[in-house]
């Protein structure tokens, strides 16, 4: 019998890529916010009981990091209460829950890559709500996989790559933060890795039994590390040299030429934002490599692949 998979947040950066890749595994019921609103527990229960999936993949989330400072209660409903309820429902029907979390559960005080059991200590509201989501899922004791990723970007949605490409058509100089270190990760790589892991665990004793043993938190980001300033420079270098005029690129630049000539590195305190961000949030991918036998490519290789997208 084919696996049945329920996907929420199908229009998000990661959700969109998952909606294209998960059908390799089985029958996918992919839902958007109109079909299941994570602020409405009844809709969550109904969606799960109706589909009766073996795997639930929750790619929906409240991801507006600065806005969350003013809307922490709403962010908590979506990022903590909803995944907690999904885990309870998963437990009842013997399904697995796959969920995404963030490098922003850490405070950034380390200077070497964070491992899964480093103590979290979020320094912003978004991070607090995401950590509460991890805890709510663990408390429900369903088989689960929590994938912590970071600095997600791609060719759709709201992200740093698309913002830089737009700004590069508007300003000759860009001032970009240099003192935050992380690993920019392409949404498609995250979706492909999720699919790969699910293929592996579905092939053994089935996803529930496998993830009862192998489940828990995994870090999954691009290899290597960089800062926003260096990432912006790499984007512009590739934008300049690529003959890439793909439709997503044309949409991001509105067909206008790149005019930025200089990127000026600045410090975080010169670019005040509502939410504080960790100064260092590189995640170690060793657990994924040890358990599932692979790690994602380096951030620069991922960026090159994205820029080559038609
Ligand atoms: N973006 C990052 O840099 C980053 C970094 C680390 C971890 N993550 C985690 O990775 C996961 C996916 O992130 P992403 O970047 O793909 O997010 P995204 O592009 O912002 O997509 C989130 C999706 O959630 C949906 N959503 C928001 N509120 C909802 C609600 N009340 N009910 C149902 N759906 C709702 C949105 O619907 P609409 O399309 O209708 O708005 C959107 O499709 C999240 O768990 C996020 O916390 C992201």
CSV table of C-alpha atoms and ligand atoms in Angstrom, one decimal:
chain,number,residue,atom,x,y,z
A,1,UNK,CA,0.0,0.0,0.0
A,2,UNK,CA,1.2,3.5,-0.8
A,3,UNK,CA,2.3,5.8,2.0
A,4,UNK,CA,-0.1,8.6,2.7
A,5,UNK,CA,1.5,11.9,3.6
A,6,UNK,CA,-0.2,15.1,4.8
A,7,UNK,CA,1.7,18.3,4.1
A,8,UNK,CA,0.8,21.7,5.7
A,9,UNK,CA,2.2,25.1,4.5
A,10,UNK,CA,2.4,24.0,0.9
A,11,UNK,CA,3.0,27.5,-0.4
A,12,UNK,CA,5.9,28.3,1.9
A,13,UNK,CA,9.6,28.2,0.8
A,14,UNK,CA,10.2,24.7,2.1
A,15,UNK,CA,6.5,23.6,1.7
A,16,UNK,CA,6.5,24.4,-2.0
A,17,UNK,CA,9.6,22.3,-2.6
A,18,UNK,CA,8.2,19.5,-0.5
A,19,UNK,CA,5.0,19.5,-2.5
A,20,UNK,CA,7.1,18.7,-5.6
A,21,UNK,CA,9.3,16.1,-4.0
A,22,UNK,CA,7.2,14.2,-1.5
A,23,UNK,CA,5.1,12.5,-4.2
A,24,UNK,CA,8.2,10.3,-4.8
A,25,UNK,CA,7.3,8.6,-1.5
A,26,UNK,CA,3.5,8.2,-1.8
A,27,UNK,CA,0.2,10.0,-2.0
A,28,UNK,CA,0.4,13.5,-0.8
A,29,UNK,CA,-2.4,15.7,0.5
A,30,UNK,CA,-0.9,19.2,0.4
A,31,UNK,CA,-2.8,21.9,2.2
A,32,UNK,CA,-2.4,25.7,2.4
A,33,UNK,CA,-3.5,28.2,5.0
A,34,UNK,CA,-7.1,28.4,3.6
A,35,UNK,CA,-7.5,24.6,3.9
A,36,UNK,CA,-6.0,24.3,7.4
A,37,UNK,CA,-5.4,27.3,9.5
A,38,UNK,CA,-3.0,26.5,12.3
A,39,UNK,CA,-4.7,29.0,14.6
A,40,UNK,CA,-7.8,26.7,14.5
A,41,UNK,CA,-7.4,23.5,16.4
A,42,UNK,CA,-10.6,22.0,15.0
A,43,UNK,CA,-9.2,22.5,11.4
A,44,UNK,CA,-6.0,20.7,12.4
A,45,UNK,CA,-7.8,17.8,14.0
A,46,UNK,CA,-10.2,17.5,11.0
A,47,UNK,CA,-7.4,17.6,8.4
A,48,UNK,CA,-5.5,14.8,10.2
A,49,UNK,CA,-8.5,12.6,11.0
A,50,UNK,CA,-9.8,13.1,7.4
A,51,UNK,CA,-6.5,12.2,5.7
A,52,UNK,CA,-5.3,9.5,8.2
A,53,UNK,CA,-1.8,9.8,6.9
A,54,UNK,CA,1.2,7.7,8.0
A,55,UNK,CA,3.4,10.8,7.8
A,56,UNK,CA,2.5,14.4,8.7
A,57,UNK,CA,5.0,17.1,7.4
A,58,UNK,CA,4.4,20.5,9.0
A,59,UNK,CA,6.0,23.1,6.8
A,60,UNK,CA,3.7,25.9,8.0
A,61,UNK,CA,4.9,28.4,10.6
A,62,UNK,CA,4.8,32.0,11.7
A,63,UNK,CA,8.2,33.1,10.3
A,64,UNK,CA,8.1,36.9,10.6
A,65,UNK,CA,11.0,37.2,13.0
A,66,UNK,CA,10.7,41.0,13.8
A,67,UNK,CA,6.9,41.1,13.7
A,68,UNK,CA,6.8,38.2,16.3
A,69,UNK,CA,8.1,40.6,18.9
A,70,UNK,CA,4.7,42.3,18.8
A,71,UNK,CA,2.7,39.2,18.1
A,72,UNK,CA,4.3,36.6,20.3
A,73,UNK,CA,0.9,35.0,21.4
A,74,UNK,CA,-0.1,34.5,17.8
A,75,UNK,CA,3.3,33.2,16.9
A,76,UNK,CA,3.1,30.8,19.8
A,77,UNK,CA,-0.3,29.5,18.7
A,78,UNK,CA,1.1,28.7,15.3
A,79,UNK,CA,4.6,27.6,16.2
A,80,UNK,CA,4.0,25.8,19.4
A,81,UNK,CA,0.3,24.9,20.1
A,82,UNK,CA,-0.4,23.7,16.6
A,83,UNK,CA,2.6,21.4,16.2
A,84,UNK,CA,1.9,20.1,19.7
A,85,UNK,CA,-1.7,19.2,18.7
A,86,UNK,CA,-0.4,17.7,15.4
A,87,UNK,CA,1.9,15.4,17.5
A,88,UNK,CA,-1.0,14.4,19.8
A,89,UNK,CA,-3.1,13.5,16.7
A,90,UNK,CA,-0.2,11.7,15.1
A,91,UNK,CA,0.2,9.6,18.2
A,92,UNK,CA,-3.5,8.7,18.2
A,93,UNK,CA,-3.4,7.4,14.6
A,94,UNK,CA,0.1,5.9,14.7
A,95,UNK,CA,1.6,8.5,12.4
A,96,UNK,CA,5.0,10.2,12.3
A,97,UNK,CA,5.3,14.0,12.6
A,98,UNK,CA,8.1,15.8,10.7
A,99,UNK,CA,8.5,19.4,11.8
A,100,UNK,CA,11.0,22.3,11.1
A,101,UNK,CA,12.7,24.4,13.7
A,102,UNK,CA,15.4,27.0,13.7
A,103,UNK,CA,19.0,28.0,14.6
A,104,UNK,CA,17.3,30.9,16.5
A,105,UNK,CA,16.6,28.6,19.5
A,106,UNK,CA,20.2,29.3,20.4
A,107,UNK,CA,21.6,32.6,21.8
A,108,UNK,CA,24.7,32.7,19.6
A,109,UNK,CA,27.2,32.8,22.5
A,110,UNK,CA,29.1,29.7,21.2
A,111,UNK,CA,31.9,30.0,18.6
A,112,UNK,CA,31.9,26.5,17.3
A,113,UNK,CA,28.9,24.8,15.6
A,114,UNK,CA,25.9,24.0,17.8
A,115,UNK,CA,25.0,20.3,18.3
A,116,UNK,CA,21.5,19.1,18.9
A,117,UNK,CA,21.8,18.8,22.6
A,118,UNK,CA,23.4,22.1,23.3
A,119,UNK,CA,21.2,24.0,25.6
A,120,UNK,CA,18.8,26.3,23.7
A,121,UNK,CA,18.4,29.9,25.0
A,122,UNK,CA,16.4,31.9,22.4
A,123,UNK,CA,16.9,35.7,22.5
A,124,UNK,CA,13.9,36.7,20.5
A,125,UNK,CA,10.1,35.9,20.5
A,126,UNK,CA,10.2,33.9,17.3
A,127,UNK,CA,12.9,31.6,18.8
A,128,UNK,CA,11.0,31.2,22.0
A,129,UNK,CA,7.9,30.1,20.2
A,130,UNK,CA,9.9,27.7,18.0
A,131,UNK,CA,11.5,26.2,21.0
A,132,UNK,CA,8.1,25.8,22.7
A,133,UNK,CA,7.0,23.9,19.5
A,134,UNK,CA,9.9,21.5,19.8
A,135,UNK,CA,9.0,20.9,23.5
A,136,UNK,CA,5.3,20.5,22.8
A,137,UNK,CA,6.1,17.8,20.1
A,138,UNK,CA,8.5,16.0,22.4
A,139,UNK,CA,5.9,16.0,25.2
A,140,UNK,CA,3.3,14.3,23.0
A,141,UNK,CA,5.7,11.4,22.6
A,142,UNK,CA,4.6,10.6,19.0
A,143,UNK,CA,7.4,9.3,16.7
A,144,UNK,CA,8.8,12.6,15.3
A,145,UNK,CA,11.6,14.2,13.4
A,146,UNK,CA,12.4,17.9,14.2
A,147,UNK,CA,14.7,19.4,11.5
A,148,UNK,CA,16.4,22.5,12.7
A,149,UNK,CA,17.6,24.6,9.7
A,150,UNK,CA,18.8,28.2,9.2
A,151,UNK,CA,18.8,31.2,6.9
A,152,UNK,CA,16.4,29.7,4.4
A,153,UNK,CA,16.2,31.2,0.9
A,154,UNK,CA,15.1,30.2,-2.5
A,155,UNK,CA,13.5,31.5,-5.7
A,156,UNK,CA,10.1,32.3,-4.1
A,157,UNK,CA,8.8,33.8,-0.9
A,158,UNK,CA,10.4,36.4,1.3
A,159,UNK,CA,14.1,35.8,1.7
A,160,UNK,CA,17.5,37.4,1.7
A,161,UNK,CA,18.4,36.4,-1.8
A,162,UNK,CA,15.4,38.0,-3.4
A,163,UNK,CA,15.7,41.1,-1.2
A,164,UNK,CA,19.3,41.6,-2.2
A,165,UNK,CA,18.5,41.2,-5.9
A,166,UNK,CA,15.7,43.8,-5.6
A,167,UNK,CA,17.9,46.3,-3.6
A,168,UNK,CA,20.7,45.8,-6.1
A,169,UNK,CA,18.5,47.3,-8.8
A,170,UNK,CA,17.7,50.3,-6.6
A,171,UNK,CA,20.9,51.4,-4.8
A,172,UNK,CA,24.6,51.8,-5.8
A,173,UNK,CA,25.7,51.0,-2.3
A,174,UNK,CA,24.3,48.4,0.1
A,175,UNK,CA,25.1,48.4,3.8
A,176,UNK,CA,25.0,44.8,5.1
A,177,UNK,CA,25.6,43.3,8.5
A,178,UNK,CA,28.9,41.4,8.9
A,179,UNK,CA,28.8,40.3,12.5
A,180,UNK,CA,26.2,37.6,12.3
A,181,UNK,CA,27.6,34.2,11.3
A,182,UNK,CA,25.4,31.4,9.9
A,183,UNK,CA,24.8,29.0,7.0
A,184,UNK,CA,22.4,30.1,4.3
A,185,UNK,CA,20.4,27.0,3.2
A,186,UNK,CA,18.4,26.5,0.0
A,187,UNK,CA,14.8,25.5,0.6
A,188,UNK,CA,15.0,22.8,-2.1
A,189,UNK,CA,18.0,21.2,-0.4
A,190,UNK,CA,16.0,21.0,2.8
A,191,UNK,CA,13.0,19.5,1.1
A,192,UNK,CA,15.2,17.0,-0.8
A,193,UNK,CA,17.0,15.9,2.4
A,194,UNK,CA,13.7,15.5,4.2
A,195,UNK,CA,12.4,13.3,1.3
A,196,UNK,CA,15.7,11.3,1.4
A,197,UNK,CA,15.4,10.7,5.2
A,198,UNK,CA,11.8,9.7,4.9
A,199,UNK,CA,12.6,7.3,2.1
A,200,UNK,CA,15.3,5.7,4.3
A,201,UNK,CA,13.1,5.3,7.4
A,202,UNK,CA,10.1,4.2,5.4
A,203,UNK,CA,12.1,1.4,3.8
A,204,UNK,CA,13.3,-0.2,7.1
A,205,UNK,CA,10.6,-1.2,9.5
A,206,UNK,CA,8.3,1.7,8.4
A,207,UNK,CA,8.4,5.3,9.5
A,208,UNK,CA,6.9,5.0,12.9
A,209,UNK,CA,9.1,2.1,14.1
A,210,UNK,CA,12.2,3.6,12.6
A,211,UNK,CA,11.6,7.1,14.0
A,212,UNK,CA,10.8,5.7,17.4
A,213,UNK,CA,14.5,4.7,17.5
A,214,UNK,CA,16.0,7.3,15.2
A,215,UNK,CA,13.7,10.3,15.8
A,216,UNK,CA,14.3,13.5,17.6
A,217,UNK,CA,16.1,16.6,16.6
A,218,UNK,CA,18.5,16.9,13.7
A,219,UNK,CA,20.4,19.9,12.4
A,220,UNK,CA,20.2,20.3,8.7
A,221,UNK,CA,21.9,23.3,7.1
A,222,UNK,CA,24.3,24.0,4.3
A,223,UNK,CA,27.9,23.1,5.1
A,224,UNK,CA,30.4,25.9,5.9
A,225,UNK,CA,29.6,29.3,7.3
A,226,UNK,CA,29.4,32.9,6.3
A,227,UNK,CA,27.9,36.2,7.2
A,228,UNK,CA,25.1,38.3,5.6
A,229,UNK,CA,27.6,40.7,4.0
A,230,UNK,CA,29.7,37.9,2.4
A,231,UNK,CA,26.5,36.2,1.3
A,232,UNK,CA,25.2,39.4,-0.3
A,233,UNK,CA,28.6,39.8,-2.1
A,234,UNK,CA,28.4,36.2,-3.4
A,235,UNK,CA,24.8,36.9,-4.7
A,236,UNK,CA,25.9,40.0,-6.5
A,237,UNK,CA,29.0,38.3,-8.0
A,238,UNK,CA,26.9,35.5,-9.4
A,239,UNK,CA,24.2,37.9,-10.5
A,240,UNK,CA,26.8,39.9,-12.4
A,241,UNK,CA,28.5,37.0,-14.1
A,242,UNK,CA,25.6,34.7,-14.7
A,243,UNK,CA,23.8,35.0,-18.0
A,244,UNK,CA,20.9,34.0,-15.8
A,245,UNK,CA,17.7,35.7,-16.8
A,246,UNK,CA,15.3,33.1,-15.5
A,247,UNK,CA,11.8,34.1,-14.8
A,248,UNK,CA,12.3,34.1,-11.0
A,249,UNK,CA,15.4,36.3,-11.4
A,250,UNK,CA,13.5,38.7,-13.7
A,251,UNK,CA,10.7,38.8,-11.2
A,252,UNK,CA,13.1,39.6,-8.3
A,253,UNK,CA,14.8,42.4,-10.3
A,254,UNK,CA,11.6,43.4,-12.1
A,255,UNK,CA,13.8,43.1,-15.2
A,256,UNK,CA,16.0,46.1,-14.2
A,257,UNK,CA,19.8,46.0,-14.3
A,258,UNK,CA,21.9,45.5,-11.2
A,259,UNK,CA,23.4,48.9,-10.2
A,260,UNK,CA,25.1,48.1,-6.9
A,261,UNK,CA,28.8,48.7,-7.1
A,262,UNK,CA,29.8,48.4,-3.4
A,263,UNK,CA,28.7,46.5,-0.4
A,264,UNK,CA,29.7,48.2,2.9
A,265,UNK,CA,30.0,45.9,5.9
A,266,UNK,CA,28.3,47.2,9.0
A,267,UNK,CA,27.7,45.9,12.5
A,268,UNK,CA,24.4,44.7,13.9
A,269,UNK,CA,24.0,47.8,16.1
A,270,UNK,CA,24.1,50.0,13.0
A,271,UNK,CA,21.0,48.2,11.6
A,272,UNK,CA,18.5,48.1,14.5
A,273,UNK,CA,15.7,45.5,14.2
A,274,UNK,CA,12.8,44.7,16.5
A,275,UNK,CA,14.2,41.2,17.2
A,276,UNK,CA,17.7,40.5,18.4
A,277,UNK,CA,19.5,37.8,16.4
A,278,UNK,CA,22.2,35.4,17.5
A,279,UNK,CA,25.7,36.6,16.5
A,280,UNK,CA,26.7,33.0,15.8
A,281,UNK,CA,24.2,30.3,14.8
A,282,UNK,CA,26.1,27.7,12.8
A,283,UNK,CA,24.7,24.2,13.3
A,284,UNK,CA,26.7,21.0,13.3
A,285,UNK,CA,25.3,18.5,10.8
A,286,UNK,CA,27.2,15.5,12.2
A,287,UNK,CA,24.2,13.8,13.7
A,288,UNK,CA,22.4,13.7,10.3
A,289,UNK,CA,25.6,12.5,8.6
A,290,UNK,CA,26.1,9.8,11.2
A,291,UNK,CA,22.5,8.6,11.2
A,292,UNK,CA,21.4,9.0,7.6
A,293,UNK,CA,24.8,9.0,5.8
A,294,UNK,CA,24.7,12.4,4.1
A,295,UNK,CA,25.1,16.1,4.7
A,296,UNK,CA,24.1,19.1,2.5
A,297,UNK,CA,26.6,20.8,0.1
A,298,UNK,CA,28.5,24.0,1.1
A,299,UNK,CA,26.4,27.2,1.2
A,300,UNK,CA,28.3,28.7,-1.8
A,301,UNK,CA,27.7,25.6,-4.0
A,302,UNK,CA,24.0,25.8,-3.1
A,303,UNK,CA,23.9,29.4,-4.0
A,304,UNK,CA,25.5,28.6,-7.4
A,305,UNK,CA,22.8,26.0,-8.0
A,306,UNK,CA,20.0,28.4,-7.2
A,307,UNK,CA,21.4,31.1,-9.5
A,308,UNK,CA,21.6,28.5,-12.3
A,309,UNK,CA,17.9,27.7,-11.9
A,310,UNK,CA,15.8,28.4,-15.0
B,1,LIG,N1,12.9,31.2,6.7
B,1,LIG,C1,13.9,30.9,7.4
B,1,LIG,O1,15.0,31.5,7.3
B,1,LIG,C2,13.9,29.7,8.4
B,1,LIG,C3,15.1,29.5,9.2
B,1,LIG,C4,15.1,28.4,10.1
B,1,LIG,C5,13.9,27.6,10.2
B,1,LIG,N2,12.8,27.9,9.4
B,1,LIG,C6,11.6,27.0,9.7
B,1,LIG,O2,11.4,26.3,8.5
B,1,LIG,C7,10.0,26.1,8.3
B,1,LIG,C8,9.5,26.6,7.0
B,1,LIG,O3,9.9,28.0,6.8
B,1,LIG,P1,9.7,28.7,5.4
B,1,LIG,O4,10.9,29.7,5.3
B,1,LIG,O5,9.4,27.8,4.3
B,1,LIG,O6,8.5,29.6,5.8
B,1,LIG,P2,7.5,30.5,4.9
B,1,LIG,O7,8.1,30.6,3.5
B,1,LIG,O8,7.3,31.8,5.7
B,1,LIG,O9,6.2,29.7,4.8
B,1,LIG,C9,5.4,29.4,5.9
B,1,LIG,C10,4.1,28.9,5.5
B,1,LIG,O10,3.3,28.8,6.6
B,1,LIG,C11,2.0,29.3,6.3
B,1,LIG,N3,1.3,29.8,7.4
B,1,LIG,C12,1.5,30.9,8.2
B,1,LIG,N4,0.6,31.0,9.1
B,1,LIG,C13,-0.3,30.0,9.0
B,1,LIG,C14,-1.5,29.6,9.6
B,1,LIG,N5,-2.0,30.3,10.7
B,1,LIG,N6,-2.1,28.5,9.2
B,1,LIG,C15,-1.6,27.8,8.1
B,1,LIG,N7,-0.5,28.1,7.5
B,1,LIG,C16,0.2,29.2,7.9
B,1,LIG,C17,2.2,30.4,5.3
B,1,LIG,O11,1.0,30.6,4.6
B,1,LIG,P3,0.8,31.8,3.5
B,1,LIG,O12,1.6,31.3,2.3
B,1,LIG,O13,-0.6,31.8,3.4
B,1,LIG,O14,1.4,33.0,4.2
B,1,LIG,C18,3.4,29.9,4.5
B,1,LIG,O15,2.9,29.2,3.4
B,1,LIG,C19,9.3,26.9,9.5
B,1,LIG,O16,9.1,25.9,10.5
B,1,LIG,C20,10.4,27.8,9.9
B,1,LIG,O17,10.3,28.2,11.3
B,1,LIG,C21,12.8,28.9,8.5
